[in-house]
Amino acid sequence: GKLFEYLASATSIVSVGPVDGDASAILKDTGREAMMDYSDKDAFKQVLLDNYLRWKDGKLHKLDTSILDKYSRRSSAERMAGIMNNTTS
């Protein structure tokens, strides 16, 4: 869904939601900024300020997207084929 589109953009992601959910785990697995809890307004303000200051100073860089390969449709299909082959062997 949208999360993978945001990850593929190779830019910073400011995300608010369940910190113990799947999206949070994917963000952590891909080395992105941590998910912030809905009630953590101070953290949200700080992340926005930090991103703004990095942008203003020209220090926002594209992030590495090679880690995303394991989330591609091709990779998912290969894993599923492996599971099916092992199940039917």
mmCIF file of N, CA and C in Angstrom:
data_model
loop_
_atom_site.group_PDB
_atom_site.id
_atom_site.type_symbol
_atom_site.label_atom_id
_atom_site.label_comp_id
_atom_site.label_asym_id
_atom_site.label_seq_id
_atom_site.Cartn_x
_atom_site.Cartn_y
_atom_site.Cartn_z
ATOM 1 N N GLY A 1 0.794 -1.180 0.000
ATOM 2 C CA GLY A 1 0.000 0.000 0.000
ATOM 3 C C GLY A 1 0.850 1.263 0.000
ATOM 4 N N LYS A 2 0.296 2.264 0.574
ATOM 5 C CA LYS A 2 0.944 3.586 0.603
ATOM 6 C C LYS A 2 2.287 3.558 1.326
ATOM 7 N N LEU A 3 2.392 2.774 2.382
ATOM 8 C CA LEU A 3 3.654 2.737 3.129
ATOM 9 C C LEU A 3 4.809 2.378 2.208
ATOM 10 N N PHE A 4 4.613 1.403 1.331
ATOM 11 C CA PHE A 4 5.695 0.990 0.444
ATOM 12 C C PHE A 4 6.002 2.061 -0.595
ATOM 13 N N GLU A 5 5.000 2.802 -1.007
ATOM 14 C CA GLU A 5 5.243 3.929 -1.911
ATOM 15 C C GLU A 5 6.081 4.996 -1.207
ATOM 16 N N TYR A 6 5.758 5.264 0.050
ATOM 17 C CA TYR A 6 6.530 6.244 0.815
ATOM 18 C C TYR A 6 7.962 5.759 1.013
ATOM 19 N N LEU A 7 8.129 4.485 1.317
ATOM 20 C CA LEU A 7 9.469 3.937 1.489
ATOM 21 C C LEU A 7 10.268 4.046 0.190
ATOM 22 N N ALA A 8 9.622 3.763 -0.924
ATOM 23 C CA ALA A 8 10.304 3.808 -2.223
ATOM 24 C C ALA A 8 10.712 5.223 -2.612
ATOM 25 N N SER A 9 10.086 6.228 -2.012
ATOM 26 C CA SER A 9 10.446 7.620 -2.329
ATOM 27 C C SER A 9 11.842 7.966 -1.826
ATOM 28 N N ALA A 10 12.381 7.146 -0.926
ATOM 29 C CA ALA A 10 13.725 7.333 -0.367
ATOM 30 C C ALA A 10 13.868 8.637 0.406
ATOM 31 N N THR A 11 12.771 9.143 0.908
ATOM 32 C CA THR A 11 12.799 10.365 1.711
ATOM 33 C C THR A 11 12.369 10.048 3.141
ATOM 34 N N SER A 12 12.534 11.011 4.021
ATOM 35 C CA SER A 12 12.099 10.831 5.405
ATOM 36 C C SER A 12 10.590 10.630 5.459
ATOM 37 N N ILE A 13 10.172 9.823 6.417
ATOM 38 C CA ILE A 13 8.745 9.563 6.603
ATOM 39 C C ILE A 13 8.384 9.948 8.031
ATOM 40 N N VAL A 14 7.417 10.823 8.182
ATOM 41 C CA VAL A 14 6.903 11.167 9.500
ATOM 42 C C VAL A 14 5.631 10.352 9.668
ATOM 43 N N SER A 15 5.678 9.372 10.572
ATOM 44 C CA SER A 15 4.560 8.449 10.704
ATOM 45 C C SER A 15 4.036 8.420 12.133
ATOM 46 N N VAL A 16 2.722 8.462 12.225
ATOM 47 C CA VAL A 16 2.030 8.442 13.507
ATOM 48 C C VAL A 16 1.042 7.295 13.467
ATOM 49 N N GLY A 17 1.082 6.458 14.479
ATOM 50 C CA GLY A 17 0.183 5.314 14.524
ATOM 51 C C GLY A 17 0.563 4.372 15.640
ATOM 52 N N PRO A 18 0.047 3.156 15.586
ATOM 53 C CA PRO A 18 0.366 2.168 16.628
ATOM 54 C C PRO A 18 1.856 1.804 16.585
ATOM 55 N N VAL A 19 2.542 2.013 17.675
ATOM 56 C CA VAL A 19 3.979 1.766 17.708
ATOM 57 C C VAL A 19 4.310 0.279 17.745
ATOM 58 N N ASP A 20 3.314 -0.566 17.971
ATOM 59 C CA ASP A 20 3.543 -2.009 17.995
ATOM 60 C C ASP A 20 2.884 -2.709 16.806
ATOM 61 N N GLY A 21 2.526 -1.952 15.778
ATOM 62 C CA GLY A 21 1.852 -2.514 14.617
ATOM 63 C C GLY A 21 2.808 -2.942 13.515
ATOM 64 N N ASP A 22 2.237 -3.491 12.450
ATOM 65 C CA ASP A 22 3.022 -3.970 11.317
ATOM 66 C C ASP A 22 3.785 -2.843 10.631
ATOM 67 N N ALA A 23 3.138 -1.709 10.440
ATOM 68 C CA ALA A 23 3.814 -0.584 9.772
ATOM 69 C C ALA A 23 5.017 -0.139 10.583
ATOM 70 N N SER A 24 4.892 -0.113 11.883
ATOM 71 C CA SER A 24 6.008 0.266 12.747
ATOM 72 C C SER A 24 7.158 -0.717 12.591
ATOM 73 N N ALA A 25 6.847 -2.002 12.534
ATOM 74 C CA ALA A 25 7.880 -3.028 12.369
ATOM 75 C C ALA A 25 8.578 -2.889 11.017
ATOM 76 N N ILE A 26 7.827 -2.575 9.970
ATOM 77 C CA ILE A 26 8.417 -2.405 8.641
ATOM 78 C C ILE A 26 9.328 -1.182 8.618
ATOM 79 N N LEU A 27 8.886 -0.096 9.239
ATOM 80 C CA LEU A 27 9.736 1.100 9.318
ATOM 81 C C LEU A 27 11.043 0.778 10.025
ATOM 82 N N LYS A 28 10.962 0.060 11.123
ATOM 83 C CA LYS A 28 12.161 -0.308 11.878
ATOM 84 C C LYS A 28 13.058 -1.220 11.044
ATOM 85 N N ASP A 29 12.446 -2.197 10.367
ATOM 86 C CA ASP A 29 13.196 -3.154 9.559
ATOM 87 C C ASP A 29 13.921 -2.487 8.395
ATOM 88 N N THR A 30 13.363 -1.407 7.891
ATOM 89 C CA THR A 30 13.962 -0.719 6.750
ATOM 90 C C THR A 30 14.848 0.458 7.167
ATOM 91 N N GLY A 31 15.071 0.601 8.459
ATOM 92 C CA GLY A 31 15.985 1.626 8.947
ATOM 93 C C GLY A 31 15.436 3.039 8.861
ATOM 94 N N ARG A 32 14.134 3.177 8.864
ATOM 95 C CA ARG A 32 13.512 4.505 8.789
ATOM 96 C C ARG A 32 13.196 5.022 10.181
ATOM 97 N N GLU A 33 12.667 6.242 10.223
ATOM 98 C CA GLU A 33 12.307 6.848 11.492
ATOM 99 C C GLU A 33 11.236 5.994 12.167
ATOM 100 N N ALA A 34 11.292 5.952 13.480
ATOM 101 C CA ALA A 34 10.341 5.148 14.241
ATOM 102 C C ALA A 34 8.931 5.728 14.162
ATOM 103 N N MET A 35 7.966 4.852 14.244
ATOM 104 C CA MET A 35 6.560 5.258 14.324
ATOM 105 C C MET A 35 6.364 5.982 15.655
ATOM 106 N N MET A 36 5.602 7.066 15.612
ATOM 107 C CA MET A 36 5.300 7.809 16.837
ATOM 108 C C MET A 36 3.877 7.499 17.270
ATOM 109 N N ASP A 37 3.692 7.393 18.565
ATOM 110 C CA ASP A 37 2.362 7.141 19.113
ATOM 111 C C ASP A 37 1.474 8.366 18.911
ATOM 112 N N TYR A 38 0.179 8.099 18.750
ATOM 113 C CA TYR A 38 -0.790 9.180 18.530
ATOM 114 C C TYR A 38 -0.706 10.281 19.591
ATOM 115 N N SER A 39 -0.414 9.883 20.815
ATOM 116 C CA SER A 39 -0.444 10.848 21.916
ATOM 117 C C SER A 39 0.892 11.557 22.151
ATOM 118 N N ASP A 40 1.936 11.196 21.399
ATOM 119 C CA ASP A 40 3.261 11.765 21.632
ATOM 120 C C ASP A 40 3.461 13.041 20.809
ATOM 121 N N LYS A 41 2.785 14.094 21.229
ATOM 122 C CA LYS A 41 2.833 15.361 20.491
ATOM 123 C C LYS A 41 4.224 15.979 20.502
ATOM 124 N N ASP A 42 4.939 15.834 21.606
ATOM 125 C CA ASP A 42 6.281 16.422 21.695
ATOM 126 C C ASP A 42 7.232 15.774 20.687
ATOM 127 N N ALA A 43 7.166 14.451 20.564
ATOM 128 C CA ALA A 43 8.022 13.756 19.590
ATOM 129 C C ALA A 43 7.671 14.184 18.172
ATOM 130 N N PHE A 44 6.383 14.332 17.889
ATOM 131 C CA PHE A 44 5.928 14.749 16.566
ATOM 132 C C PHE A 44 6.475 16.137 16.226
ATOM 133 N N LYS A 45 6.369 17.059 17.169
ATOM 134 C CA LYS A 45 6.897 18.411 16.960
ATOM 135 C C LYS A 45 8.398 18.371 16.706
ATOM 136 N N GLN A 46 9.113 17.555 17.473
ATOM 137 C CA GLN A 46 10.567 17.483 17.339
ATOM 138 C C GLN A 46 10.981 16.910 15.990
ATOM 139 N N VAL A 47 10.283 15.869 15.533
ATOM 140 C CA VAL A 47 10.600 15.273 14.232
ATOM 141 C C VAL A 47 10.339 16.275 13.112
ATOM 142 N N LEU A 48 9.229 16.981 13.186
ATOM 143 C CA LEU A 48 8.940 17.991 12.172
ATOM 144 C C LEU A 48 10.003 19.086 12.164
ATOM 145 N N LEU A 49 10.379 19.544 13.347
ATOM 146 C CA LEU A 49 11.396 20.586 13.444
ATOM 147 C C LEU A 49 12.740 20.082 12.904
ATOM 148 N N ASP A 50 13.134 18.875 13.298
ATOM 149 C CA ASP A 50 14.405 18.321 12.819
ATOM 150 C C ASP A 50 14.420 18.195 11.296
ATOM 151 N N ASN A 51 13.330 17.685 10.738
ATOM 152 C CA ASN A 51 13.252 17.545 9.280
ATOM 153 C C ASN A 51 13.280 18.908 8.589
ATOM 154 N N TYR A 52 12.583 19.857 9.153
ATOM 155 C CA TYR A 52 12.585 21.202 8.576
ATOM 156 C C TYR A 52 13.993 21.792 8.590
ATOM 157 N N LEU A 53 14.686 21.679 9.717
ATOM 158 C CA LEU A 53 16.032 22.241 9.821
ATOM 159 C C LEU A 53 17.003 21.551 8.870
ATOM 160 N N ARG A 54 16.889 20.223 8.735
ATOM 161 C CA ARG A 54 17.746 19.512 7.778
ATOM 162 C C ARG A 54 17.435 19.957 6.354
ATOM 163 N N TRP A 55 16.162 20.145 6.042
ATOM 164 C CA TRP A 55 15.771 20.621 4.711
ATOM 165 C C TRP A 55 16.339 22.017 4.466
ATOM 166 N N LYS A 56 16.171 22.891 5.453
ATOM 167 C CA LYS A 56 16.642 24.271 5.337
ATOM 168 C C LYS A 56 18.153 24.332 5.130
ATOM 169 N N ASP A 57 18.878 23.428 5.791
ATOM 170 C CA ASP A 57 20.338 23.399 5.675
ATOM 171 C C ASP A 57 20.825 22.570 4.483
ATOM 172 N N GLY A 58 19.880 22.054 3.707
ATOM 173 C CA GLY A 58 20.253 21.244 2.542
ATOM 174 C C GLY A 58 20.817 19.891 2.909
ATOM 175 N N LYS A 59 20.422 19.373 4.053
ATOM 176 C CA LYS A 59 20.971 18.107 4.539
ATOM 177 C C LYS A 59 19.976 16.952 4.483
ATOM 178 N N LEU A 60 18.874 17.124 3.784
ATOM 179 C CA LEU A 60 17.952 16.004 3.577
ATOM 180 C C LEU A 60 18.470 15.205 2.399
ATOM 181 N N HIS A 61 18.842 13.974 2.640
ATOM 182 C CA HIS A 61 19.418 13.145 1.592
ATOM 183 C C HIS A 61 18.481 11.986 1.278
ATOM 184 N N LYS A 62 18.602 11.477 0.085
ATOM 185 C CA LYS A 62 17.856 10.280 -0.286
ATOM 186 C C LYS A 62 18.390 9.116 0.533
ATOM 187 N N LEU A 63 17.491 8.271 0.975
ATOM 188 C CA LEU A 63 17.861 7.127 1.788
ATOM 189 C C LEU A 63 18.035 5.891 0.918
ATOM 190 N N ASP A 64 18.757 4.920 1.421
ATOM 191 C CA ASP A 64 19.016 3.675 0.698
ATOM 192 C C ASP A 64 17.721 2.871 0.565
ATOM 193 N N THR A 65 17.400 2.468 -0.642
ATOM 194 C CA THR A 65 16.178 1.689 -0.867
ATOM 195 C C THR A 65 16.465 0.218 -1.159
ATOM 196 N N SER A 66 17.733 -0.201 -1.126
ATOM 197 C CA SER A 66 18.058 -1.589 -1.450
ATOM 198 C C SER A 66 17.419 -2.566 -0.469
ATOM 199 N N ILE A 67 17.213 -2.150 0.771
ATOM 200 C CA ILE A 67 16.579 -3.018 1.772
ATOM 201 C C ILE A 67 15.136 -3.346 1.396
ATOM 202 N N LEU A 68 14.547 -2.540 0.523
ATOM 203 C CA LEU A 68 13.148 -2.737 0.146
ATOM 204 C C LEU A 68 12.945 -3.910 -0.798
ATOM 205 N N ASP A 69 14.019 -4.440 -1.367
ATOM 206 C CA ASP A 69 13.899 -5.537 -2.324
ATOM 207 C C ASP A 69 13.138 -6.723 -1.740
ATOM 208 N N LYS A 70 13.332 -6.998 -0.461
ATOM 209 C CA LYS A 70 12.649 -8.146 0.131
ATOM 210 C C LYS A 70 11.140 -7.937 0.244
ATOM 211 N N TYR A 71 10.675 -6.708 0.084
ATOM 212 C CA TYR A 71 9.249 -6.420 0.116
ATOM 213 C C TYR A 71 8.636 -6.318 -1.286
ATOM 214 N N SER A 72 9.439 -6.546 -2.316
ATOM 215 C CA SER A 72 8.924 -6.429 -3.684
ATOM 216 C C SER A 72 7.982 -7.590 -4.000
ATOM 217 N N ARG A 73 7.149 -7.399 -5.008
ATOM 218 C CA ARG A 73 6.242 -8.473 -5.417
ATOM 219 C C ARG A 73 7.021 -9.690 -5.907
ATOM 220 N N ARG A 74 8.114 -9.441 -6.614
ATOM 221 C CA ARG A 74 8.936 -10.553 -7.109
ATOM 222 C C ARG A 74 9.453 -11.384 -5.938
ATOM 223 N N SER A 75 9.981 -10.711 -4.928
ATOM 224 C CA SER A 75 10.521 -11.407 -3.769
ATOM 225 C C SER A 75 9.419 -12.160 -3.024
ATOM 226 N N SER A 76 8.268 -11.545 -2.883
ATOM 227 C CA SER A 76 7.138 -12.204 -2.216
ATOM 228 C C SER A 76 6.700 -13.438 -2.988
ATOM 229 N N ALA A 77 6.651 -13.322 -4.307
ATOM 230 C CA ALA A 77 6.263 -14.464 -5.145
ATOM 231 C C ALA A 77 7.285 -15.592 -5.033
ATOM 232 N N GLU A 78 8.564 -15.241 -4.984
ATOM 233 C CA GLU A 78 9.599 -16.263 -4.841
ATOM 234 C C GLU A 78 9.478 -16.983 -3.497
ATOM 235 N N ARG A 79 9.215 -16.231 -2.422
ATOM 236 C CA ARG A 79 9.034 -16.862 -1.107
ATOM 237 C C ARG A 79 7.817 -17.774 -1.109
ATOM 238 N N MET A 80 6.712 -17.306 -1.708
ATOM 239 C CA MET A 80 5.498 -18.109 -1.762
ATOM 240 C C MET A 80 5.730 -19.378 -2.575
ATOM 241 N N ALA A 81 6.443 -19.267 -3.699
ATOM 242 C CA ALA A 81 6.746 -20.441 -4.521
ATOM 243 C C ALA A 81 7.584 -21.442 -3.727
ATOM 244 N N GLY A 82 8.533 -20.947 -2.961
ATOM 245 C CA GLY A 82 9.352 -21.818 -2.124
ATOM 246 C C GLY A 82 8.527 -22.554 -1.088
ATOM 247 N N ILE A 83 7.600 -21.849 -0.479
ATOM 248 C CA ILE A 83 6.724 -22.466 0.524
ATOM 249 C C ILE A 83 5.862 -23.541 -0.135
ATOM 250 N N MET A 84 5.301 -23.207 -1.292
ATOM 251 C CA MET A 84 4.452 -24.162 -2.002
ATOM 252 C C MET A 84 5.249 -25.389 -2.454
ATOM 253 N N ASN A 85 6.481 -25.165 -2.935
ATOM 254 C CA ASN A 85 7.326 -26.291 -3.338
ATOM 255 C C ASN A 85 7.645 -27.198 -2.163
ATOM 256 N N ASN A 86 7.944 -26.594 -1.014
ATOM 257 C CA ASN A 86 8.250 -27.396 0.176
ATOM 258 C C ASN A 86 7.031 -28.146 0.676
ATOM 259 N N THR A 87 5.865 -27.555 0.526
ATOM 260 C CA THR A 87 4.630 -28.175 0.982
ATOM 261 C C THR A 87 4.256 -29.365 0.110
ATOM 262 N N THR A 88 4.512 -29.263 -1.170
ATOM 263 C CA THR A 88 4.099 -30.319 -2.099
ATOM 264 C C THR A 88 5.192 -31.353 -2.350
ATOM 265 N N SER A 89 6.366 -31.171 -1.782
ATOM 266 C CA SER A 89 7.465 -32.131 -2.000
ATOM 267 C C SER A 89 7.398 -33.277 -1.030
#
